[in-house]
Short mmCIF file of C-alpha atoms and ligand atoms in Angstrom, two decimals:
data_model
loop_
_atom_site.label_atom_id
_atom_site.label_comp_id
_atom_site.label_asym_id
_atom_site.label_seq_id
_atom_site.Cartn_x
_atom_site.Cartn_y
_atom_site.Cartn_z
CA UNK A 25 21.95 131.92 66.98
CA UNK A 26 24.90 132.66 68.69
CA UNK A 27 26.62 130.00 67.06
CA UNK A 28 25.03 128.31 64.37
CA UNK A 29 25.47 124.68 63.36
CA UNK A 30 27.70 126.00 60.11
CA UNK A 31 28.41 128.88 58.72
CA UNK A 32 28.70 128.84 54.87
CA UNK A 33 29.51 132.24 54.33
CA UNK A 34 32.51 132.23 56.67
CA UNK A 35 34.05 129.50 54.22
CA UNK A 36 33.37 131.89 51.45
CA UNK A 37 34.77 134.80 52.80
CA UNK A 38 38.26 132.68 53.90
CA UNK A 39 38.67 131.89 50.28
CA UNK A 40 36.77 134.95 48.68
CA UNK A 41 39.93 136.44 46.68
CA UNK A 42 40.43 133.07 45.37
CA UNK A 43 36.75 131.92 44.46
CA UNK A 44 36.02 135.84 42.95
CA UNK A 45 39.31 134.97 40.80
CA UNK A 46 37.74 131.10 39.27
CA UNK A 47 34.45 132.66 38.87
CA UNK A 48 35.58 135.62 36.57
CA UNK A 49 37.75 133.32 35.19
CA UNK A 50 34.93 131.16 33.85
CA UNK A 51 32.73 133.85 33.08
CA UNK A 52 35.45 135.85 31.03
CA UNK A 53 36.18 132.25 29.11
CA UNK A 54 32.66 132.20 27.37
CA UNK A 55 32.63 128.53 28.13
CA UNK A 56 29.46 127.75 30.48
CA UNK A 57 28.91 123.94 29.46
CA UNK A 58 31.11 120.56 30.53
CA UNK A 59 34.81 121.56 28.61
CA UNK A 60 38.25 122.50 30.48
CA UNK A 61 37.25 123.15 33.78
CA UNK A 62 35.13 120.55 34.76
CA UNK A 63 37.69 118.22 32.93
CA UNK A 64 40.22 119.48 35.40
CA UNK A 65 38.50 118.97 38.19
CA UNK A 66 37.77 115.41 37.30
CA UNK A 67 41.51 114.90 36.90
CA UNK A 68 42.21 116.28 40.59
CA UNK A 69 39.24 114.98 41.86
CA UNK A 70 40.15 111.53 40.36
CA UNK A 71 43.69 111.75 42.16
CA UNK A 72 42.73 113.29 45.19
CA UNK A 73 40.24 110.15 45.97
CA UNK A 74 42.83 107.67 44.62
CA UNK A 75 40.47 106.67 41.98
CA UNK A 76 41.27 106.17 38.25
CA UNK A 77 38.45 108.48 36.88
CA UNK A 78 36.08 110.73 37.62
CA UNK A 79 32.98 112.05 36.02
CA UNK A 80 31.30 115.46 36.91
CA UNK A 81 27.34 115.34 37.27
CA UNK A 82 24.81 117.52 38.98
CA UNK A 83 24.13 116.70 42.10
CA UNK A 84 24.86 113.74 44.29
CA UNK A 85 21.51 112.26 43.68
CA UNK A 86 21.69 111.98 40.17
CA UNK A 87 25.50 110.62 40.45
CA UNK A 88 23.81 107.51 42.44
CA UNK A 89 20.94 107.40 40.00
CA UNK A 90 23.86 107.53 37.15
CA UNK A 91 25.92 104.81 38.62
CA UNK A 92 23.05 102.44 38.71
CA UNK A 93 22.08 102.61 35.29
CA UNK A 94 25.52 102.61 33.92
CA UNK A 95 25.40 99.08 35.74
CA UNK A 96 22.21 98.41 34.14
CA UNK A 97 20.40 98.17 37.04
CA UNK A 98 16.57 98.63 37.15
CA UNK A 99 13.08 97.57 36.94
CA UNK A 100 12.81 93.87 38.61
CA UNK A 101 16.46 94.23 40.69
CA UNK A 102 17.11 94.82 44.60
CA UNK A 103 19.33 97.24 45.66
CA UNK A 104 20.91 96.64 49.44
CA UNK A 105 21.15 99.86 50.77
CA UNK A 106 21.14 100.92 54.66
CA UNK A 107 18.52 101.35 56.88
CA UNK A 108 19.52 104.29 58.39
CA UNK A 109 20.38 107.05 56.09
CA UNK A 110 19.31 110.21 53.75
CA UNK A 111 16.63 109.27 51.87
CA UNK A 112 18.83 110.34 48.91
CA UNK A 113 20.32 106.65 48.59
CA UNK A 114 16.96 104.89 49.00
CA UNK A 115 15.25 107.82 46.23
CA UNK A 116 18.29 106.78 43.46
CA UNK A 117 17.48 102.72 43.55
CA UNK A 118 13.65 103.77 43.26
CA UNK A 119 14.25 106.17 40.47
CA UNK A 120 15.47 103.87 38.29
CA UNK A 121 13.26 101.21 38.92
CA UNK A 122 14.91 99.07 41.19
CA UNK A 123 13.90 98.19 44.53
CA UNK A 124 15.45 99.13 47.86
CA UNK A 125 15.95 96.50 50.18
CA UNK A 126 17.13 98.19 53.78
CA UNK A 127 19.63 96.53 56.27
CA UNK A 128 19.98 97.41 59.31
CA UNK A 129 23.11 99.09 61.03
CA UNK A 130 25.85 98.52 63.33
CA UNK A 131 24.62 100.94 66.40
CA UNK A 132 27.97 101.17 67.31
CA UNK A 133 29.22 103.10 63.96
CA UNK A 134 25.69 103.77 62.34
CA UNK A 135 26.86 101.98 59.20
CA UNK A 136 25.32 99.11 57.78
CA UNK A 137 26.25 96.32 59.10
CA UNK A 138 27.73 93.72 57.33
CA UNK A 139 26.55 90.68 59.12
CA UNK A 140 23.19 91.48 58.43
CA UNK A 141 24.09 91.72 54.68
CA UNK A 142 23.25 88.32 53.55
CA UNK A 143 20.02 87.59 55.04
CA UNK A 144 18.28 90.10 52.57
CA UNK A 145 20.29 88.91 49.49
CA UNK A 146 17.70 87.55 47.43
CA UNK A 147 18.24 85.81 42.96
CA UNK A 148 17.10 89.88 42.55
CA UNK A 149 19.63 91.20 44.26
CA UNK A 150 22.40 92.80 42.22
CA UNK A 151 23.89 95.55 44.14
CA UNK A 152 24.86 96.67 47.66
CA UNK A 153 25.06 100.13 48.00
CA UNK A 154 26.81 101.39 51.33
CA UNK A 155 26.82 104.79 52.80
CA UNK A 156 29.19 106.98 54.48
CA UNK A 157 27.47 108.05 57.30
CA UNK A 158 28.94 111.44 59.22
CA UNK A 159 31.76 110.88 57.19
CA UNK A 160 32.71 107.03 58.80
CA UNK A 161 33.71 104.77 56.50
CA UNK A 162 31.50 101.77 56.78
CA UNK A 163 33.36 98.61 57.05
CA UNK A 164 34.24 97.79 53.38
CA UNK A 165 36.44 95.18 53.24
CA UNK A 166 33.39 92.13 54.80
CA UNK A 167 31.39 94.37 52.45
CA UNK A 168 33.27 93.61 49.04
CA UNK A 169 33.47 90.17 50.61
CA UNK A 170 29.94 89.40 50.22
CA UNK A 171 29.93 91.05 47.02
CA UNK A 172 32.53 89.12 45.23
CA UNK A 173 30.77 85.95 46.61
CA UNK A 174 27.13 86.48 45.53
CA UNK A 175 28.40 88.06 42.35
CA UNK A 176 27.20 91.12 43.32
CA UNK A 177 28.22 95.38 42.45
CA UNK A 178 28.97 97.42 45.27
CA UNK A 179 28.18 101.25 44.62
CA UNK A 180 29.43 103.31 47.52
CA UNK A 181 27.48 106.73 48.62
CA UNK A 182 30.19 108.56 49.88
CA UNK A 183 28.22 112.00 49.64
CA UNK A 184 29.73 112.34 53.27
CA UNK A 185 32.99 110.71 52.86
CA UNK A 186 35.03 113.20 51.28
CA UNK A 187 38.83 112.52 52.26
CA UNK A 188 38.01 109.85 54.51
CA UNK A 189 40.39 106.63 54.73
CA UNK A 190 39.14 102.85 54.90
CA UNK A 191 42.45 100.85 56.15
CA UNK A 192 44.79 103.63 54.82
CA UNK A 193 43.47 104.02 51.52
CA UNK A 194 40.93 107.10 50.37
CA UNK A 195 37.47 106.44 49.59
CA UNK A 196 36.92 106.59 46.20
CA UNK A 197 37.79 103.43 44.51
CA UNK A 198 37.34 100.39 46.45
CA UNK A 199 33.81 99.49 44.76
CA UNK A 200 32.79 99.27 41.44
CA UNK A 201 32.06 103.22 41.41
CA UNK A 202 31.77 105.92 43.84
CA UNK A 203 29.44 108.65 44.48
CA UNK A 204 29.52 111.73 45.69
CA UNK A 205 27.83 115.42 46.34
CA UNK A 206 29.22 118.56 46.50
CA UNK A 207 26.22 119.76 47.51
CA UNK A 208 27.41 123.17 49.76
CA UNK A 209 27.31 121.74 53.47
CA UNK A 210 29.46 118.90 52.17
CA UNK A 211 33.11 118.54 53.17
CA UNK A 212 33.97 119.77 50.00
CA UNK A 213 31.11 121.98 48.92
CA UNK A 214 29.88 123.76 45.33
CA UNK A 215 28.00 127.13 45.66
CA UNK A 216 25.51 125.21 44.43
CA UNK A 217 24.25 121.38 43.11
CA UNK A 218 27.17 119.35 42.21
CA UNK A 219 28.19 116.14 42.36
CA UNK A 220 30.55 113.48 40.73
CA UNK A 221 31.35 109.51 40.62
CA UNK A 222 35.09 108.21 40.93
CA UNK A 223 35.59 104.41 39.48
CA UNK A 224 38.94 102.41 38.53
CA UNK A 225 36.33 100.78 35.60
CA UNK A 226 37.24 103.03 32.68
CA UNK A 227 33.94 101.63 30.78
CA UNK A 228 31.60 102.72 33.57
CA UNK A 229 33.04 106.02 33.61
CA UNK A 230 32.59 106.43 29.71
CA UNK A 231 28.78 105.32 30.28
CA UNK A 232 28.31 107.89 33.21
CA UNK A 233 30.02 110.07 30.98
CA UNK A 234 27.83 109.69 28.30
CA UNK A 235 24.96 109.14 30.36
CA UNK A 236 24.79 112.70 32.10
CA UNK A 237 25.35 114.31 28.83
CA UNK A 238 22.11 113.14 26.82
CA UNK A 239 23.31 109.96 25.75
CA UNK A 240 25.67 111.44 23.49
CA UNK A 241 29.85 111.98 22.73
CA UNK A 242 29.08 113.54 19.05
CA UNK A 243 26.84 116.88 19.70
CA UNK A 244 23.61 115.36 17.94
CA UNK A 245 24.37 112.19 18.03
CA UNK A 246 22.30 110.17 20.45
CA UNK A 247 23.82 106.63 21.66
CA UNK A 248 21.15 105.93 24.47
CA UNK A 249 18.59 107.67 26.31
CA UNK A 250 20.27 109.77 28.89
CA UNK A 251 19.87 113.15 30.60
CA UNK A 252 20.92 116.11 31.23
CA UNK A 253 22.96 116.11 34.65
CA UNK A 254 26.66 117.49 33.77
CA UNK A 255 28.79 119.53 36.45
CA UNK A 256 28.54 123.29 35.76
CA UNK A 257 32.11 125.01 35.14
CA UNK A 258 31.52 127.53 37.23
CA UNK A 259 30.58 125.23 40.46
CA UNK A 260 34.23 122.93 38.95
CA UNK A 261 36.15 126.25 39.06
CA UNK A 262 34.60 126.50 42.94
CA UNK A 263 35.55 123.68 43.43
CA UNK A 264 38.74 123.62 42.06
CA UNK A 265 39.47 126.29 44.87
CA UNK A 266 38.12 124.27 47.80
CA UNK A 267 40.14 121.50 47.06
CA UNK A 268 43.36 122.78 47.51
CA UNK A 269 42.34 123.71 51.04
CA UNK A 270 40.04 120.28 51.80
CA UNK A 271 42.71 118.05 53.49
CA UNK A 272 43.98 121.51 55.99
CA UNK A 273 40.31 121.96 56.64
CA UNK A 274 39.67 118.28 57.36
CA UNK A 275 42.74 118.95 60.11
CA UNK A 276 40.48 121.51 61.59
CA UNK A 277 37.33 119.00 61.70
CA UNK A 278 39.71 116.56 63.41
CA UNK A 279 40.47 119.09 66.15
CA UNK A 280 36.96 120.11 66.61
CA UNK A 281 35.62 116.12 66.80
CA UNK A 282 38.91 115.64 68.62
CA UNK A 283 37.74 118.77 71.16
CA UNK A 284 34.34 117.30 71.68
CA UNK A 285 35.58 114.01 72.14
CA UNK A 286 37.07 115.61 75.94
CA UNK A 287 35.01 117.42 76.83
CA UNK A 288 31.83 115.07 76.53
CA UNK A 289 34.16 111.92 78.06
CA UNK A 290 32.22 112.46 81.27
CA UNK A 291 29.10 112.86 80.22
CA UNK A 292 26.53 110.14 79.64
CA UNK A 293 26.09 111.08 75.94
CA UNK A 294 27.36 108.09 73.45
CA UNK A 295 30.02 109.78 71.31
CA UNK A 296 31.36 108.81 67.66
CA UNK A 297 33.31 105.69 67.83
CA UNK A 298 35.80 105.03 65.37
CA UNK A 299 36.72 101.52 64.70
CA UNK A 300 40.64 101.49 64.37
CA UNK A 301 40.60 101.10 60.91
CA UNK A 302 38.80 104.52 59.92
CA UNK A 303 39.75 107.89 59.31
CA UNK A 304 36.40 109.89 59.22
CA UNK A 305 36.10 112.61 57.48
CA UNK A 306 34.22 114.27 60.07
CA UNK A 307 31.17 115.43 58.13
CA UNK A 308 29.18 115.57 60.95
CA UNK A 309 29.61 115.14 64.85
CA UNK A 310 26.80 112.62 65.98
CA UNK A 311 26.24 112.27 69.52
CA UNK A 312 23.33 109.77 70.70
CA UNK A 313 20.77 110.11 73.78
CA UNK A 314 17.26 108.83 74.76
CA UNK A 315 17.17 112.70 75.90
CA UNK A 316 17.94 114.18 72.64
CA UNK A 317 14.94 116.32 72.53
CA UNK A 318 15.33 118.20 75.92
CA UNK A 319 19.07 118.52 74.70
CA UNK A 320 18.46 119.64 71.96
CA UNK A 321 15.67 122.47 73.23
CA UNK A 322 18.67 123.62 75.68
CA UNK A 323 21.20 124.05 73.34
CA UNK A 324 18.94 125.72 71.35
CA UNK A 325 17.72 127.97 74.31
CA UNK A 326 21.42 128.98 74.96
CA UNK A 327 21.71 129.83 71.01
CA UNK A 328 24.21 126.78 69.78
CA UNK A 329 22.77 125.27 66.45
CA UNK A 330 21.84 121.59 66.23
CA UNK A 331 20.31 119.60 63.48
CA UNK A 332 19.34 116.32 63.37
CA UNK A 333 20.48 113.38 60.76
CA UNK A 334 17.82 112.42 60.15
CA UNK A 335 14.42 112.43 62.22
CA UNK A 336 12.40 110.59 60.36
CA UNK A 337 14.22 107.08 58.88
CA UNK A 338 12.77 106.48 54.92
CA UNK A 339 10.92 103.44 55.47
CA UNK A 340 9.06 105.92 57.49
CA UNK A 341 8.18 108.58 54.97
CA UNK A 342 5.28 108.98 53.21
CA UNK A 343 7.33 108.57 49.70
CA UNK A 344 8.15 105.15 51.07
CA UNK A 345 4.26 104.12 52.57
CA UNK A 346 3.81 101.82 49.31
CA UNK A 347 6.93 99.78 50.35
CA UNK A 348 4.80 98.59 53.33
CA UNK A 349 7.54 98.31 55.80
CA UNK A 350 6.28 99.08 59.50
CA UNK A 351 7.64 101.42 61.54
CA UNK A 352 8.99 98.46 63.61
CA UNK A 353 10.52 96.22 60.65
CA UNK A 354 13.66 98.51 61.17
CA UNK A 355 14.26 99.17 65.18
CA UNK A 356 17.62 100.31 64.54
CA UNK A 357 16.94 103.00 62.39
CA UNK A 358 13.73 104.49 64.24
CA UNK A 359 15.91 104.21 67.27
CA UNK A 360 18.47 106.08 66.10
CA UNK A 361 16.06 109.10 64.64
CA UNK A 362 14.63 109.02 67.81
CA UNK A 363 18.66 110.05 69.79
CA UNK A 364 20.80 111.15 67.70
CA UNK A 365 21.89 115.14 67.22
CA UNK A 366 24.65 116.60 65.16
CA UNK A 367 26.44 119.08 66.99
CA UNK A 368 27.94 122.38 65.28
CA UNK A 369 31.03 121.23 62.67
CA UNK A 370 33.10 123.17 60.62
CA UNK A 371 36.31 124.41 59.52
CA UNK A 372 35.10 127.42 60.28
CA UNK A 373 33.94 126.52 63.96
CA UNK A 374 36.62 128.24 66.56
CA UNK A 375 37.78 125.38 69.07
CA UNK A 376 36.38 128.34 71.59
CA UNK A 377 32.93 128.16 70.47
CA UNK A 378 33.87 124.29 70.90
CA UNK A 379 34.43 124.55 74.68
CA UNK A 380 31.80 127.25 75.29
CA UNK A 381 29.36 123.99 73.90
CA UNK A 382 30.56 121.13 75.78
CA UNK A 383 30.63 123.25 78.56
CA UNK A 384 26.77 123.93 78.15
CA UNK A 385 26.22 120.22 78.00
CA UNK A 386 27.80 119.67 80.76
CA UNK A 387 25.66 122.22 82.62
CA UNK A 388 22.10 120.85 81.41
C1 PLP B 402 23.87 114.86 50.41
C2 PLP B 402 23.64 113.41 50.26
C3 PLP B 402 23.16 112.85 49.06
C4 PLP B 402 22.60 113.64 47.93
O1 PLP B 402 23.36 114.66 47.43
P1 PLP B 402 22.69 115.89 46.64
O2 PLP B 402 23.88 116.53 46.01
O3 PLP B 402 21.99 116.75 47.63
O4 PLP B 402 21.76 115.32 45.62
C5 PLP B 402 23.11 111.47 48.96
N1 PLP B 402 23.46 110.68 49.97
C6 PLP B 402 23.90 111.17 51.15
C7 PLP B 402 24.28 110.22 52.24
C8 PLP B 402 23.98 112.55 51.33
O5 PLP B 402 24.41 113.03 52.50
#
């Protein structure tokens, strides 16, 4: 691949000095469970997403999973989550017990779409659970609406989101609690699993707190049944590093998006559209086309990277066959699998490398 769809160790190497120096640091400490590093990277975490608190975790997954419970959400409730997304979101309402109940979204932004909301609320329902997508805020404000209305929670997956802006403001405390991955081809990405929630709700932060960490504040000393899912020190101390250079490598994102953005204007590919309320963070660069395939095969053909996000919606899935939902309950989302193709994105990608691909669209 002459230039791949991202290049992880490129991101290392522009920070290697710096991530060589947390790592020792951590290992030198003798301190390899939850204590002063993962505590400060809640505290910049928690004021880098405008959010009172944050909570370390594992992985984004189990930060979803974490927020749901601390809400006491589970066996019996409905979950509103989108149609069209990683099966991640759909996976942390059905591990707890709750059931997910899919809306379909906006094809304009990807993002569920809030008129549709209310037509699936059901006495069950007790959450709506948002998503991201590419890093595009979905349209929060109708969202929180509804919520407030029908009594509802709102958990946001914003595993995507990282530095993105709804009307202004960060994502990271508009909903009852926030969740996120630092999974490494995140916007802000752990050499490993990682993950957090952000909340203003100093309560739900204790429970996640206590949650991830076996149920327990006093070592032995078991309050409620939780897991093991705390943020490693070493992948904080990463991460520590990365986030003094997120919001300079979100610039770069913007100039690659806003580099694709010309050069495609004349082609008959749908491009992002950003509603004038959102700053994305520009996770991922999503053009659409009935052609995607053949695209795709070219690109690939003249060595640029693609991947798609994500071929196969969940209701789809095998994991989700004993849901029942046909293929053709959700045309939105099995449209979209069917088009859409994330183009190479990265603070790492040279705005060269940018031209060099639009130009090969242009040409197929
Ligand atoms: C990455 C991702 C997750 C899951 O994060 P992990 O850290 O891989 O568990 C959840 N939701 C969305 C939308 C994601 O992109």
């Amino acid at each position: 691949m002459m230039i791949p769809f991202l290049d992880l160790g490129a991101a290392y190497r522009e920070l290697k000095p710096e991530i060589d120096a947390a790592v020792s640091r951590v290992l030198e400490s003798g301190w390899y469970i939850l204590g002063p590093e993962v505590e400060a990277f809640e505290a910049e975490w928690a004021a880098y997403s405008e959010a009172g608190h944050a909570v370390g975790v594992a992985n984004g997954l189990d930060a979803l999973r974490l927020a749901l419970r601390a809400l006491d959400i589970g066996p019996g409730d409905e979950v509103i989550v989108p149609s069209n997304t990683y099966i991640a979101t759909w996976l942390a309402v059905s591990g707890v017990g709750a059931s997910p109940v899919p809306v379909e979204p906006d094809p304009a932004t990807h993002n569920i779409d809030p008129a549709r909301i209310e037509a699936a609320i059901t006495p069950r329902t007790r959450a709506l659970l948002p998503v991201h997508l590419y890093g595009q805020p979905a349209d929060l404000d109708p969202i929180l609406d509804i919520a407030c209305r029908h009594k509802l929670r709102v958990i946001e997956d914003a595993a995507q989101a990282h530095g993105a802006r709804y009307k202004g403001r960060r994502i990271g405390a508009h909903g009852d609690i926030v969740c996120w991955s630092f999974y490494p081809g995140k916007n802000l990405g752990a050499l490993g699993d990682a993950g957090a929630i952000t909340t203003n709700d100093h309560a739900l932060a204790e429970r996640v707190a206590l949650l991830r960490n076996y149920g327990s504040r006093k070592k032995y000393v078991n309050e409620e049944a939780g897991v093991n899912s705390r943020l490693d020190p070493l992948q904080a101390a990463v991460l520590r590093v990365k986030l003094t250079v997120l919001d300079a490598w979100a610039e770069r994102r913007r100039a690659v998006a806003a580099a694709y953005a010309e050069g495609l204007a004349a082609t008959d590919l749908t491009l992002p559209h950003v509603p004038d309320w959102a700053e994305p963070a520009w996770h991922l660069y999503v053009v659409r086309t009935p052609g995607r395939d053949v695209l795709q095969a070219r690109l690939t053909e003249a060595g640029i990277g693609t991947l798609i996000h994500y071929p196969i919606p969940p209701h789809m899935q095998a994991a989700y066959a004993g849901l029942g939902i046909a293929p053709e309950a959700l045309p939105l989302a099995r449209q979209l699998a069917g088009e859409v193709l994330s183009l190479p994105m990265g603070p790492q990608l040279d705005l060269g490398d940018v031209h060099h691909i639009t130009a090969q669209i242009r040409n197929t």
